JSON list of C-alpha atoms in Angstrom, two decimals:
[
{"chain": "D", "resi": 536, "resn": "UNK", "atom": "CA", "xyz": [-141.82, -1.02, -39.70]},
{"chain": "D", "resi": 537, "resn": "UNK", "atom": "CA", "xyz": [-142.88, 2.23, -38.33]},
{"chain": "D", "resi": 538, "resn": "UNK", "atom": "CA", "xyz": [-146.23, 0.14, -36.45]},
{"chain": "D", "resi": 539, "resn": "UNK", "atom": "CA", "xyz": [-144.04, -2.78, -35.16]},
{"chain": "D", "resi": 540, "resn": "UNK", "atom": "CA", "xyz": [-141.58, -0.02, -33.79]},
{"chain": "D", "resi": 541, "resn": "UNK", "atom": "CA", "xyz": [-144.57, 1.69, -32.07]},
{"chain": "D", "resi": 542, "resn": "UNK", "atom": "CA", "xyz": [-146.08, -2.09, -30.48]},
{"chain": "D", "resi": 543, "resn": "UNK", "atom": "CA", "xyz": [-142.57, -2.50, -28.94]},
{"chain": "D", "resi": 544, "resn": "UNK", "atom": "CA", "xyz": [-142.44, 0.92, -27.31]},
{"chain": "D", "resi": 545, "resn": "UNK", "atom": "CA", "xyz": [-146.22, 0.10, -25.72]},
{"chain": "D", "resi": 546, "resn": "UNK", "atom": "CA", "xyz": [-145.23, -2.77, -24.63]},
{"chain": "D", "resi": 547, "resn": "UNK", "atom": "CA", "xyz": [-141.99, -1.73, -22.94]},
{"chain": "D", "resi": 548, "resn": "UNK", "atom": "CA", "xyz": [-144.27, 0.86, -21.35]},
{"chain": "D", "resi": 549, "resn": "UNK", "atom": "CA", "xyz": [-147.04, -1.63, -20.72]},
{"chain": "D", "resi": 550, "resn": "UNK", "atom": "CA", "xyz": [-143.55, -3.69, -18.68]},
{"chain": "D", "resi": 551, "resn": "UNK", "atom": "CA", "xyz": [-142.99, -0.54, -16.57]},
{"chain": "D", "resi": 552, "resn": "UNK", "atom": "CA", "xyz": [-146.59, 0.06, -15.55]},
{"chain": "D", "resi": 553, "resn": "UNK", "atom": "CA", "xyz": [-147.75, -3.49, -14.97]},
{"chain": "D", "resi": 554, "resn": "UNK", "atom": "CA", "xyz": [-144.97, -3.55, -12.31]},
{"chain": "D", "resi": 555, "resn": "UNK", "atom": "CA", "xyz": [-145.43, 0.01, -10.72]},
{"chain": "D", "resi": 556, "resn": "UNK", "atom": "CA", "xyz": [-141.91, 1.22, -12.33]},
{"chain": "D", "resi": 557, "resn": "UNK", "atom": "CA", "xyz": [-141.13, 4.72, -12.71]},
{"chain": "D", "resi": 558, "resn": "UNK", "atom": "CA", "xyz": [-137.63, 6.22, -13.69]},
{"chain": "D", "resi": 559, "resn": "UNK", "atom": "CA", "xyz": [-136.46, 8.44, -10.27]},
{"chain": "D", "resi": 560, "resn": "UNK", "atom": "CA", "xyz": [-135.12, 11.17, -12.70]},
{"chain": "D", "resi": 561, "resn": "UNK", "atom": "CA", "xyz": [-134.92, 12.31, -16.02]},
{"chain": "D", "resi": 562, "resn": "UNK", "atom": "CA", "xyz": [-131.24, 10.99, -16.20]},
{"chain": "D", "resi": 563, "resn": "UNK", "atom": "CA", "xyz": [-133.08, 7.29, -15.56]},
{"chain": "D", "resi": 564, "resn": "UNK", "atom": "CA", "xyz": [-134.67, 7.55, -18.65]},
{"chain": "D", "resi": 565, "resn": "UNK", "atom": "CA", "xyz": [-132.24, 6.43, -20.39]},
{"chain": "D", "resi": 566, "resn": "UNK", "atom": "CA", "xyz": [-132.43, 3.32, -18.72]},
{"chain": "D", "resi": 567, "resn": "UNK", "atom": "CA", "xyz": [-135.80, 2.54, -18.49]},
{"chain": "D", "resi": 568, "resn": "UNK", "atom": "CA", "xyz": [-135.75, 0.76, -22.05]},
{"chain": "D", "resi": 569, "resn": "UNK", "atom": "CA", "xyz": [-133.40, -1.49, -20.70]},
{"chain": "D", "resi": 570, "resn": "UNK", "atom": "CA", "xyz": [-135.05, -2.83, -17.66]},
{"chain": "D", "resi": 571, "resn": "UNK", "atom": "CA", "xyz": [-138.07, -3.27, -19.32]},
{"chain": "D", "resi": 572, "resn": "UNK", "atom": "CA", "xyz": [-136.38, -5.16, -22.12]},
{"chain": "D", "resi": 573, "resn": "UNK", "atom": "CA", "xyz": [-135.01, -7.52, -19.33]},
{"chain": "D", "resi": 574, "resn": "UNK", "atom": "CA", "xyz": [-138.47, -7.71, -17.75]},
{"chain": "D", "resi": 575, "resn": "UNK", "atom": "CA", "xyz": [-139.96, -9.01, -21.02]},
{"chain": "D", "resi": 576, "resn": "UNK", "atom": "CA", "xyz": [-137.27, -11.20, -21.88]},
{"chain": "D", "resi": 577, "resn": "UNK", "atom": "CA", "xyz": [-137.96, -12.65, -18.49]},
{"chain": "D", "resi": 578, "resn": "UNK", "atom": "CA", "xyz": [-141.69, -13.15, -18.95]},
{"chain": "D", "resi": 579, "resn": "UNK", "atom": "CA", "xyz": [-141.12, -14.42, -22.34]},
{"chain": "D", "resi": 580, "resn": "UNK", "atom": "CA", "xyz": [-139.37, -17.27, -21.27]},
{"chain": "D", "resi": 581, "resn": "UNK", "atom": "CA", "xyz": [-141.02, -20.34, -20.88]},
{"chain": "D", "resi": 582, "resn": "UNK", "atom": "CA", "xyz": [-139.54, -21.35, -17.40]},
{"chain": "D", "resi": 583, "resn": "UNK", "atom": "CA", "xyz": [-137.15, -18.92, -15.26]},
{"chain": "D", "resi": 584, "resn": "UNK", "atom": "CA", "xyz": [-135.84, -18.46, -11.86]},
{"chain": "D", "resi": 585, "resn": "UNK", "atom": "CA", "xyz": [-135.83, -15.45, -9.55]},
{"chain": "D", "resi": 586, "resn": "UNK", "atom": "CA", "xyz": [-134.84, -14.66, -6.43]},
{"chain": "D", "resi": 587, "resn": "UNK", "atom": "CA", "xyz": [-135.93, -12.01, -3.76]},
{"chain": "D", "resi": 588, "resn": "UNK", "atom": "CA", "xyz": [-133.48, -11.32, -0.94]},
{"chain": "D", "resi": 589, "resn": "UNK", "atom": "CA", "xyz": [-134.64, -8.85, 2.18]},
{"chain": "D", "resi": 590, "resn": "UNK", "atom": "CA", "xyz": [-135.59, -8.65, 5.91]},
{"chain": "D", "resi": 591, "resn": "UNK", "atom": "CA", "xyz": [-138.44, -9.40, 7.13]},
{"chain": "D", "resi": 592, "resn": "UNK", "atom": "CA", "xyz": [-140.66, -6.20, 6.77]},
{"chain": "D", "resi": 593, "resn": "UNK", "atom": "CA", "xyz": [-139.26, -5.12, 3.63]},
{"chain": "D", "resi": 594, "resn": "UNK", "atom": "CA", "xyz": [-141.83, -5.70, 1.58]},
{"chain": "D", "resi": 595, "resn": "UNK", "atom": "CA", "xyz": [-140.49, -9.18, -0.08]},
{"chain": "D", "resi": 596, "resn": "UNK", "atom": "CA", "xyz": [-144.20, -11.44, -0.55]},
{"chain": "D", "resi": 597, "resn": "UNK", "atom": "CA", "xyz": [-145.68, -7.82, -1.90]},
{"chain": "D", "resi": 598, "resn": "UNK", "atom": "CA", "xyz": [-142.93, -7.59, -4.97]},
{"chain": "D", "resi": 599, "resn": "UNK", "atom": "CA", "xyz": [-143.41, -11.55, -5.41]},
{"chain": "D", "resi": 600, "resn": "UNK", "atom": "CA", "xyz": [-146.65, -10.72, -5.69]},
{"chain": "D", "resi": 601, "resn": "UNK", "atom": "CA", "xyz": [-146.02, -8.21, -8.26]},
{"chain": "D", "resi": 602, "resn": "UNK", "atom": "CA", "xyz": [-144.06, -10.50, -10.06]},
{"chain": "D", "resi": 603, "resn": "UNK", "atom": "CA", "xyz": [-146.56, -13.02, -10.43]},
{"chain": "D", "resi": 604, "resn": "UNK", "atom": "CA", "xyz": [-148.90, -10.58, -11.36]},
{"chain": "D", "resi": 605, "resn": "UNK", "atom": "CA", "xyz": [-146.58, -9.24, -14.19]},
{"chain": "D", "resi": 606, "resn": "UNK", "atom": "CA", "xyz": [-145.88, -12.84, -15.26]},
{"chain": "D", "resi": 607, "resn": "UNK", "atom": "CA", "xyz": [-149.48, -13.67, -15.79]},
{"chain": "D", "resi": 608, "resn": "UNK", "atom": "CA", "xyz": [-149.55, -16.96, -15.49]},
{"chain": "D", "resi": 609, "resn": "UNK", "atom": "CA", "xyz": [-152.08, -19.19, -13.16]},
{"chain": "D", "resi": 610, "resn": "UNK", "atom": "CA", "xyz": [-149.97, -18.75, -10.04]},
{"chain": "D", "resi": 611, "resn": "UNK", "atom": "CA", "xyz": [-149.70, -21.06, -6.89]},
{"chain": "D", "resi": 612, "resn": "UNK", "atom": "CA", "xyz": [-147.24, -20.53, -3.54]},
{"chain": "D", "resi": 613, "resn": "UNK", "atom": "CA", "xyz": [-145.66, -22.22, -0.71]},
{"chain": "D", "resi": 614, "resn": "UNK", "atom": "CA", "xyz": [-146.07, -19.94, 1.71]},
{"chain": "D", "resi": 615, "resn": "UNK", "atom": "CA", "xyz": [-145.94, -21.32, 5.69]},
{"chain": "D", "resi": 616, "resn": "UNK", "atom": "CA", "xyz": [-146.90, -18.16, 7.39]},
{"chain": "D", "resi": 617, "resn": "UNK", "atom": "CA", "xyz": [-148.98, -15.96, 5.28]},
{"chain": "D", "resi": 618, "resn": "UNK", "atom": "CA", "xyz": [-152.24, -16.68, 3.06]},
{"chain": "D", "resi": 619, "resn": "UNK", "atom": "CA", "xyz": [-151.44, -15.66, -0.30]},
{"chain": "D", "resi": 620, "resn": "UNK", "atom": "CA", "xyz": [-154.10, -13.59, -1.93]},
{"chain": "D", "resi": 621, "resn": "UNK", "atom": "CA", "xyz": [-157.11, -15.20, -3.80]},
{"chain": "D", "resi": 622, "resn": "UNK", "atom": "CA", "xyz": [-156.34, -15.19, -7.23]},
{"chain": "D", "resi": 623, "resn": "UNK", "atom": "CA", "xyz": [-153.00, -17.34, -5.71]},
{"chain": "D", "resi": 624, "resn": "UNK", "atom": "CA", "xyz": [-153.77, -20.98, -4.94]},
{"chain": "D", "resi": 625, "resn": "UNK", "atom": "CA", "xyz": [-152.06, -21.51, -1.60]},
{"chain": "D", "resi": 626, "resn": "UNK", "atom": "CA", "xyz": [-149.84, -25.16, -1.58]},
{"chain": "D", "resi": 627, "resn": "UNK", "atom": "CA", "xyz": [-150.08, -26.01, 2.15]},
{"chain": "D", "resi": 628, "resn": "UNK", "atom": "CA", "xyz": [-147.21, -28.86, 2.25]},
{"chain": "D", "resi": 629, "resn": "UNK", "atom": "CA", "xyz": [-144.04, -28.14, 0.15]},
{"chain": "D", "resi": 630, "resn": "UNK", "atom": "CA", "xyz": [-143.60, -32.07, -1.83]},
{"chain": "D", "resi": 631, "resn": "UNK", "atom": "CA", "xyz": [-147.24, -31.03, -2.98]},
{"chain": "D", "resi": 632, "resn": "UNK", "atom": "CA", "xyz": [-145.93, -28.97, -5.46]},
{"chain": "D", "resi": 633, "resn": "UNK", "atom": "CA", "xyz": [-144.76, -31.86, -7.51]},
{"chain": "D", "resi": 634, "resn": "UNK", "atom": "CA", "xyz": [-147.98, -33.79, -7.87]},
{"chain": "D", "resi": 635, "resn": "UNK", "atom": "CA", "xyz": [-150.28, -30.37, -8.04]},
{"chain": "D", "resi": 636, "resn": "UNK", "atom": "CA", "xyz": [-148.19, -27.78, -10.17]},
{"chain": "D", "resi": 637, "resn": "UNK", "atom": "CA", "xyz": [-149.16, -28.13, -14.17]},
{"chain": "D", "resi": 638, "resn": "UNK", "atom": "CA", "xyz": [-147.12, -26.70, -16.83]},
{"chain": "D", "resi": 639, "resn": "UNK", "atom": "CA", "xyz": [-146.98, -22.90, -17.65]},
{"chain": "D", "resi": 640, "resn": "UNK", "atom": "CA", "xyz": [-147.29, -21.56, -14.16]},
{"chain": "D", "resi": 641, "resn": "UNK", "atom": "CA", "xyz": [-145.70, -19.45, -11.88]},
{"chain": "D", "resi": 642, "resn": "UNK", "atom": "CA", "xyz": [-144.51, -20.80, -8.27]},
{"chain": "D", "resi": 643, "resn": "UNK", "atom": "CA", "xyz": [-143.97, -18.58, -5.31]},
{"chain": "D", "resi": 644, "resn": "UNK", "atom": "CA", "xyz": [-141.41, -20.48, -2.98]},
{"chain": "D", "resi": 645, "resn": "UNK", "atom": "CA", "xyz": [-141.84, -17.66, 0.34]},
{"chain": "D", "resi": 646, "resn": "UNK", "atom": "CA", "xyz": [-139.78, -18.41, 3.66]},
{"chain": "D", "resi": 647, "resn": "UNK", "atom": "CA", "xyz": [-137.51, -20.72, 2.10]},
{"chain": "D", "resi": 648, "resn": "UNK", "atom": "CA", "xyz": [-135.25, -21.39, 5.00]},
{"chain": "D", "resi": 649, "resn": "UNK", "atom": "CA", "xyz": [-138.41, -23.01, 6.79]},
{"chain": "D", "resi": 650, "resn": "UNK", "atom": "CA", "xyz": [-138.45, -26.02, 4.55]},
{"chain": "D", "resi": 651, "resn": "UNK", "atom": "CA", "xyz": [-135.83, -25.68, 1.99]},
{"chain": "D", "resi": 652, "resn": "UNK", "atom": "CA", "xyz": [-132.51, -24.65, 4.39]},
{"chain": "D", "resi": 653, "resn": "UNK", "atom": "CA", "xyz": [-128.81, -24.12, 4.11]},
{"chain": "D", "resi": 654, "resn": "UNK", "atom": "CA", "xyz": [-128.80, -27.24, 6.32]},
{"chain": "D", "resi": 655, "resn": "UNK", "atom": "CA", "xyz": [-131.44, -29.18, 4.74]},
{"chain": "D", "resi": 656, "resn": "UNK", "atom": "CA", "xyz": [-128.73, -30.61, 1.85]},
{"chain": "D", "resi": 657, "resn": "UNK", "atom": "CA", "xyz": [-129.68, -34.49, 2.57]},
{"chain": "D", "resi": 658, "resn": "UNK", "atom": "CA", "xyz": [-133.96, -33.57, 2.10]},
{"chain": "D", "resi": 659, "resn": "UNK", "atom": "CA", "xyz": [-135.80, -35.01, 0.09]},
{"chain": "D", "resi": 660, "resn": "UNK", "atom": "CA", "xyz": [-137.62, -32.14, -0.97]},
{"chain": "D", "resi": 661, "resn": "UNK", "atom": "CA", "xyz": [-134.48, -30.15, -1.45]},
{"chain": "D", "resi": 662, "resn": "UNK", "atom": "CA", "xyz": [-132.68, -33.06, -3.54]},
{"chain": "D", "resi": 663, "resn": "UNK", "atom": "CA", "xyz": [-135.42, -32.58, -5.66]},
{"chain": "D", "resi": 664, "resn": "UNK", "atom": "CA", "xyz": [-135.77, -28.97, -6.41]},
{"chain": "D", "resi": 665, "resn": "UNK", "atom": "CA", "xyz": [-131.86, -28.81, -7.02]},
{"chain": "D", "resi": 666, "resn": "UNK", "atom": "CA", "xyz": [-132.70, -31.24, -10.01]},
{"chain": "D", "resi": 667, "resn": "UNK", "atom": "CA", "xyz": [-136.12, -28.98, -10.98]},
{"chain": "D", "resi": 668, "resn": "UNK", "atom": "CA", "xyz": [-134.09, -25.54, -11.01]},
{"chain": "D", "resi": 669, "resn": "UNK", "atom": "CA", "xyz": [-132.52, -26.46, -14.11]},
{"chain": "D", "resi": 670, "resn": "UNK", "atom": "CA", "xyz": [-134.82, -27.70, -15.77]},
{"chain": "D", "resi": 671, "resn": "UNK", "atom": "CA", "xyz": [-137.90, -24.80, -15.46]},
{"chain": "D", "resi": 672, "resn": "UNK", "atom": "CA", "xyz": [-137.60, -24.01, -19.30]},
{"chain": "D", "resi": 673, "resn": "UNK", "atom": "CA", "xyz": [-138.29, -27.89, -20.61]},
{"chain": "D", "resi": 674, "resn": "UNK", "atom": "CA", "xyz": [-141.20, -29.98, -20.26]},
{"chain": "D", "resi": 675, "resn": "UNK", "atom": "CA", "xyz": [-142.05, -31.92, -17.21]},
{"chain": "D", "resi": 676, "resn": "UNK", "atom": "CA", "xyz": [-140.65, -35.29, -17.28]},
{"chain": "D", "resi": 677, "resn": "UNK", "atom": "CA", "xyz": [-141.99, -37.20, -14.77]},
{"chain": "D", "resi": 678, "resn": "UNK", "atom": "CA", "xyz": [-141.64, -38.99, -12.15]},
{"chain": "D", "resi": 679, "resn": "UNK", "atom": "CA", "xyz": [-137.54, -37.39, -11.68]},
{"chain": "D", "resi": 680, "resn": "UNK", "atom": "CA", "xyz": [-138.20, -34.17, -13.35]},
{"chain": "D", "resi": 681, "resn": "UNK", "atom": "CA", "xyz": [-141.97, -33.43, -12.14]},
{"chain": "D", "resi": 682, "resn": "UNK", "atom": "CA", "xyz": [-141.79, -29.46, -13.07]},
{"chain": "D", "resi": 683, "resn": "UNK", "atom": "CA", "xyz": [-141.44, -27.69, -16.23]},
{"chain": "D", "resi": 684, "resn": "UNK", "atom": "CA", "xyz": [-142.42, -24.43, -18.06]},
{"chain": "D", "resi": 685, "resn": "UNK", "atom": "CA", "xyz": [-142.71, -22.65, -14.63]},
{"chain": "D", "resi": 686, "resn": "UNK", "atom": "CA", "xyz": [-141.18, -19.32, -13.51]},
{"chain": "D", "resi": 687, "resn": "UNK", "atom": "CA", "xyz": [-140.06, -19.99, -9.93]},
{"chain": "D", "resi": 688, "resn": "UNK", "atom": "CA", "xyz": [-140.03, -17.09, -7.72]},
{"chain": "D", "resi": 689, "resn": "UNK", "atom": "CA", "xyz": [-137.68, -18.18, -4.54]},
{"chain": "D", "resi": 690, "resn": "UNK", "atom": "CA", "xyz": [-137.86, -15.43, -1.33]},
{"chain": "D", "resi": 691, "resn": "UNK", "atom": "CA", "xyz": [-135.82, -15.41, 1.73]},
{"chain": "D", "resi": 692, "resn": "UNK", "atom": "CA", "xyz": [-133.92, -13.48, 4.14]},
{"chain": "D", "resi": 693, "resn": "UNK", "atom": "CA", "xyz": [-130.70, -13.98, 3.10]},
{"chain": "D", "resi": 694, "resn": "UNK", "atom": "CA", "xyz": [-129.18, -16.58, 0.79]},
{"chain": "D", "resi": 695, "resn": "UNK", "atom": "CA", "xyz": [-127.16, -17.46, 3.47]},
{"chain": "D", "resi": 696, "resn": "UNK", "atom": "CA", "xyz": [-130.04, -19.30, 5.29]},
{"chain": "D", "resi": 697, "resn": "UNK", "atom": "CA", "xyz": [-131.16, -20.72, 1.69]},
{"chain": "D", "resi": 698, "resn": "UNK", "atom": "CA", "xyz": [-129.89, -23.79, -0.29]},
{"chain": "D", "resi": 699, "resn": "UNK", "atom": "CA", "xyz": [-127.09, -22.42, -2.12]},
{"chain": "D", "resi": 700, "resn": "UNK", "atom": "CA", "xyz": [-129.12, -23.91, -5.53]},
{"chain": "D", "resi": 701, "resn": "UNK", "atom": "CA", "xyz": [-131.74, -21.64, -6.12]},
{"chain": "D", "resi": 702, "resn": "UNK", "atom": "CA", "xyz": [-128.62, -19.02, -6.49]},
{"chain": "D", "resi": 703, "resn": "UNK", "atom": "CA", "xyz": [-128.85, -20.44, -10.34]},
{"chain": "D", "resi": 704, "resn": "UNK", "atom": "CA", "xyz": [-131.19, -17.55, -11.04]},
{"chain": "D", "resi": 705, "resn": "UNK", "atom": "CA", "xyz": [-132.57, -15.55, -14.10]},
{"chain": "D", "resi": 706, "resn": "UNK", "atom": "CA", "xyz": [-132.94, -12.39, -12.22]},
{"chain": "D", "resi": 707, "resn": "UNK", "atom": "CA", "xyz": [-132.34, -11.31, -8.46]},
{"chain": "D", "resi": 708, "resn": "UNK", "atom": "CA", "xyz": [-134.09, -8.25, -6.50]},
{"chain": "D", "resi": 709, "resn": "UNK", "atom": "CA", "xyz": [-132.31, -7.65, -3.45]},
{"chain": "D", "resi": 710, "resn": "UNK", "atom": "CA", "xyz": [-133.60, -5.61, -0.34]},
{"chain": "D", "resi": 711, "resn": "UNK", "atom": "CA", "xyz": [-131.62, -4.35, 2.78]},
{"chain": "D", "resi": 712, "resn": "UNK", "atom": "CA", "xyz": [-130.53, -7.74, 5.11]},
{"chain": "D", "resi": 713, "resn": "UNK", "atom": "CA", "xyz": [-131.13, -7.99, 8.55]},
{"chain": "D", "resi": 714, "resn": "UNK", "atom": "CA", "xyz": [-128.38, -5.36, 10.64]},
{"chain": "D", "resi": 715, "resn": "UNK", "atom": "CA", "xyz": [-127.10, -8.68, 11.52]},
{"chain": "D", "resi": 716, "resn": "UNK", "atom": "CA", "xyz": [-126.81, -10.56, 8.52]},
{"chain": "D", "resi": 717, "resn": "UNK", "atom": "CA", "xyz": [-124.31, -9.30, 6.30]},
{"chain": "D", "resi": 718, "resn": "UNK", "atom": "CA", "xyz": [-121.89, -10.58, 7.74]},
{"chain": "D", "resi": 719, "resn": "UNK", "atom": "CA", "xyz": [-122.82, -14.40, 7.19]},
{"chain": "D", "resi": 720, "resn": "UNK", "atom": "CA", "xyz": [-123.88, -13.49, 3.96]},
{"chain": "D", "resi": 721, "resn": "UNK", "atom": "CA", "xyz": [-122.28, -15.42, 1.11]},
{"chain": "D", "resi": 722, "resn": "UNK", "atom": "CA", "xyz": [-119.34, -13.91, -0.50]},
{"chain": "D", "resi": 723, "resn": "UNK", "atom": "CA", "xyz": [-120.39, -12.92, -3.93]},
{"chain": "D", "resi": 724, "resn": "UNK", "atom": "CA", "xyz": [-123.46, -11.69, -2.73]},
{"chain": "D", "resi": 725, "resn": "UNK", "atom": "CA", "xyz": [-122.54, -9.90, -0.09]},
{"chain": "D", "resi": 726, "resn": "UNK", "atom": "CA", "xyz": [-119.92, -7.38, -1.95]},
{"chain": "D", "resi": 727, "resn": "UNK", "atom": "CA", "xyz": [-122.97, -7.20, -4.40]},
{"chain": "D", "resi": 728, "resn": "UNK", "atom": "CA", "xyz": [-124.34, -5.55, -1.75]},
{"chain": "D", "resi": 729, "resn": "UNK", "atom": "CA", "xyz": [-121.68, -3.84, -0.90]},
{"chain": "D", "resi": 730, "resn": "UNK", "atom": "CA", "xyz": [-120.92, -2.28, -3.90]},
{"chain": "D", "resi": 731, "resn": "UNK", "atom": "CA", "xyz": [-124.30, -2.02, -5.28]},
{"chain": "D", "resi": 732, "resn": "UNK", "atom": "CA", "xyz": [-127.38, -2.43, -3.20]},
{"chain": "D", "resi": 733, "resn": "UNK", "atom": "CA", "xyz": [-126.51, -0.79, 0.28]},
{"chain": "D", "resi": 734, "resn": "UNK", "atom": "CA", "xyz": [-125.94, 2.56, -0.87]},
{"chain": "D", "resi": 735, "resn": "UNK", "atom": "CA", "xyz": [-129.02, 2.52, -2.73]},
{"chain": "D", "resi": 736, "resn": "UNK", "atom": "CA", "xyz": [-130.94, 2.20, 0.73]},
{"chain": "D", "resi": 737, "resn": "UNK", "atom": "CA", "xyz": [-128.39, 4.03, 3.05]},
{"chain": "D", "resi": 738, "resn": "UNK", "atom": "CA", "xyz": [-130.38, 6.43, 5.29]},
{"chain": "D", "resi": 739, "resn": "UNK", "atom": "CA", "xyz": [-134.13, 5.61, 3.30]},
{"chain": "D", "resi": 740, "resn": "UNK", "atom": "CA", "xyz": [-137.30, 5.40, 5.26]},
{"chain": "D", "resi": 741, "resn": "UNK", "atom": "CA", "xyz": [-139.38, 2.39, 5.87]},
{"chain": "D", "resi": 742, "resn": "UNK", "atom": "CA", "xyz": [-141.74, 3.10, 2.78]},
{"chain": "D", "resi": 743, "resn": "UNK", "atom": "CA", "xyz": [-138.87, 3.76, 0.49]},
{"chain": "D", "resi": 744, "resn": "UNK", "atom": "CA", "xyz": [-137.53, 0.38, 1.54]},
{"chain": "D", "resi": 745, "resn": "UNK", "atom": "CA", "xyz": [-140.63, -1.54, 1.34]},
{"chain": "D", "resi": 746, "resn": "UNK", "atom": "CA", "xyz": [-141.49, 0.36, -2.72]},
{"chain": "D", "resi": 747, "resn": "UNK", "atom": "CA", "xyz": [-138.23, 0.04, -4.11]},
{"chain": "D", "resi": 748, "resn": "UNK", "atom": "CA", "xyz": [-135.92, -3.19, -5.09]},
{"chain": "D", "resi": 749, "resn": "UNK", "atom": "CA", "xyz": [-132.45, -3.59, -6.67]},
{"chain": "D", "resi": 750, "resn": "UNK", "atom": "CA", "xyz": [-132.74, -5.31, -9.83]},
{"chain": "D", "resi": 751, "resn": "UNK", "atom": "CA", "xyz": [-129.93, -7.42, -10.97]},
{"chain": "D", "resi": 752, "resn": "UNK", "atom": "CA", "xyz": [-130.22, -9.35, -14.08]},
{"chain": "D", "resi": 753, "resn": "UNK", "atom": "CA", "xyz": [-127.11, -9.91, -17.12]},
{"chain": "D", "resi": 754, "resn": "UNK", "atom": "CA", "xyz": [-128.44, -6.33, -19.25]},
{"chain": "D", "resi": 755, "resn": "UNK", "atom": "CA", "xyz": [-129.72, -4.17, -16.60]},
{"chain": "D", "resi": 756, "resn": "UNK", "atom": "CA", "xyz": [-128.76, -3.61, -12.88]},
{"chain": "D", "resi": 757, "resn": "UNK", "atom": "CA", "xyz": [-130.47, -0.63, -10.56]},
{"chain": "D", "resi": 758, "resn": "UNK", "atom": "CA", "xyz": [-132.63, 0.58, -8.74]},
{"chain": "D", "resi": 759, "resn": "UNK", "atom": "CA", "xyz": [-136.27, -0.22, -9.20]},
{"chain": "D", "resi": 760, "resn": "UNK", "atom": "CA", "xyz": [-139.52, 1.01, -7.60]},
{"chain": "D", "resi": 761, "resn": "UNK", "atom": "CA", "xyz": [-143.23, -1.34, -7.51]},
{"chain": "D", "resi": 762, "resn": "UNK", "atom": "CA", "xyz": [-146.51, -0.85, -6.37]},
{"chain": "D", "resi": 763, "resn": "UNK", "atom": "CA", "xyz": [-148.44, -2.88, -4.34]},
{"chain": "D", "resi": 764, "resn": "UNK", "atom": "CA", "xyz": [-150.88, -5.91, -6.66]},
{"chain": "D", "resi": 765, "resn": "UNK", "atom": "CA", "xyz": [-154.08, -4.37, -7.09]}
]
């Protein structure tokens, strides 16, 4: 018992460093257990949903990154204006995913209001991932469910801009919205923010911004910090 005990610690510790956590105080340790817990869960599961909501210049792609990277899975993106790094293979047209991505992956969705909008209901593309979403932890079933076993990693600016379904999430991290945003934000989001994230950030510089994250998830909600992928 005493062995299995000591595996579990490493690899709640092995959870924290793989994604650059630290606690900010000694108080935080306390808590680290259970973000890690959460983080393992997460990566445990055979399919999941996340969801990273920021400005631009807050350092969302860099924590997907992260994420990916934590997840460990062969990894591919949708990303319209930035080249992914190398060990990512980049998916150039969006409906590709569904003929390219194989089982057991991980699938960065960046700039989703560009093809995947709050206005873009009646797409094809977008009819289609609202049926994928749930289905992420099952086995593809082709041709109407063409994903499975896939952590999805959704980014945009504000959920506001993005279709409402990939709100159906495992685990959010939330950055400071654009000055101009919160007030179109949706409503249970934004007094998450209100409550929770904003005063996390109030009055933080640029680096603290673009190094830390809010974590929310069912067993652990706070303040996290990342490193950049190696």
């Amino acid at each position: 018992m005493a062995d299995s005990t000591k595996l579990f610690n490493w690899a709640l510790k092995a959870a924290a460093l793989m994604l650059g956590f630290r606690p900010q105080s000694q108080q935080q340790v306390r808590t680290l257990d259970q973000k890690d817990v959460a983080l393992i869960n997460l990566k445990q599961k055979p399919g999941a949903s996340i969801v990273v909501f920021g400005a631009r210049d807050t350092g969302k792609t860099e924590l997907c990154y992260r994420l990916a990277e934590f997840l460990n899975k062969p990894t591919y993106a949708v990303s319209p204006q930035q080249k992914p790094p190398s060990w990512i293979t980049w998916i150039r047209e969006p409906d590709d995913i569904f003929s390219t991505l194989p089982p057991d992956s991980t699938l960065l969705m960046d700039d989703i209001p560009a093809y995947m909008s709050n206005k873009d209901y009646a797409e094809s593309f977008s009819r289609s991932m609202e049926k994928v979403i749930p289905m992420v932890r099952h086995d593809p079933q082709p041709p109407e469910f063409p994903i499975g076993r896939c952590h999805l990693i959704f980014s945009s600016q504000s959920s506001a801009q993005a279709d409402r379904y990939i709100l159906d999430c495992d685990m959010a991290f939330l950055k400071p919205l654009g000055l101009l945003l919160q007030d179109i934000e949706r409503p249970t989001l934004a007094k998450i923010y209100r409550t929770m994230v904003d005063p996390e950030f109030e009055g933080q510089d640029e680096f603290f911004i673009k190094t830390h994250a809010f974590m929310l998830s069912r067993t652990y909600k706070g303040l996290i910090t990342f490193k950049k992928v190696s």
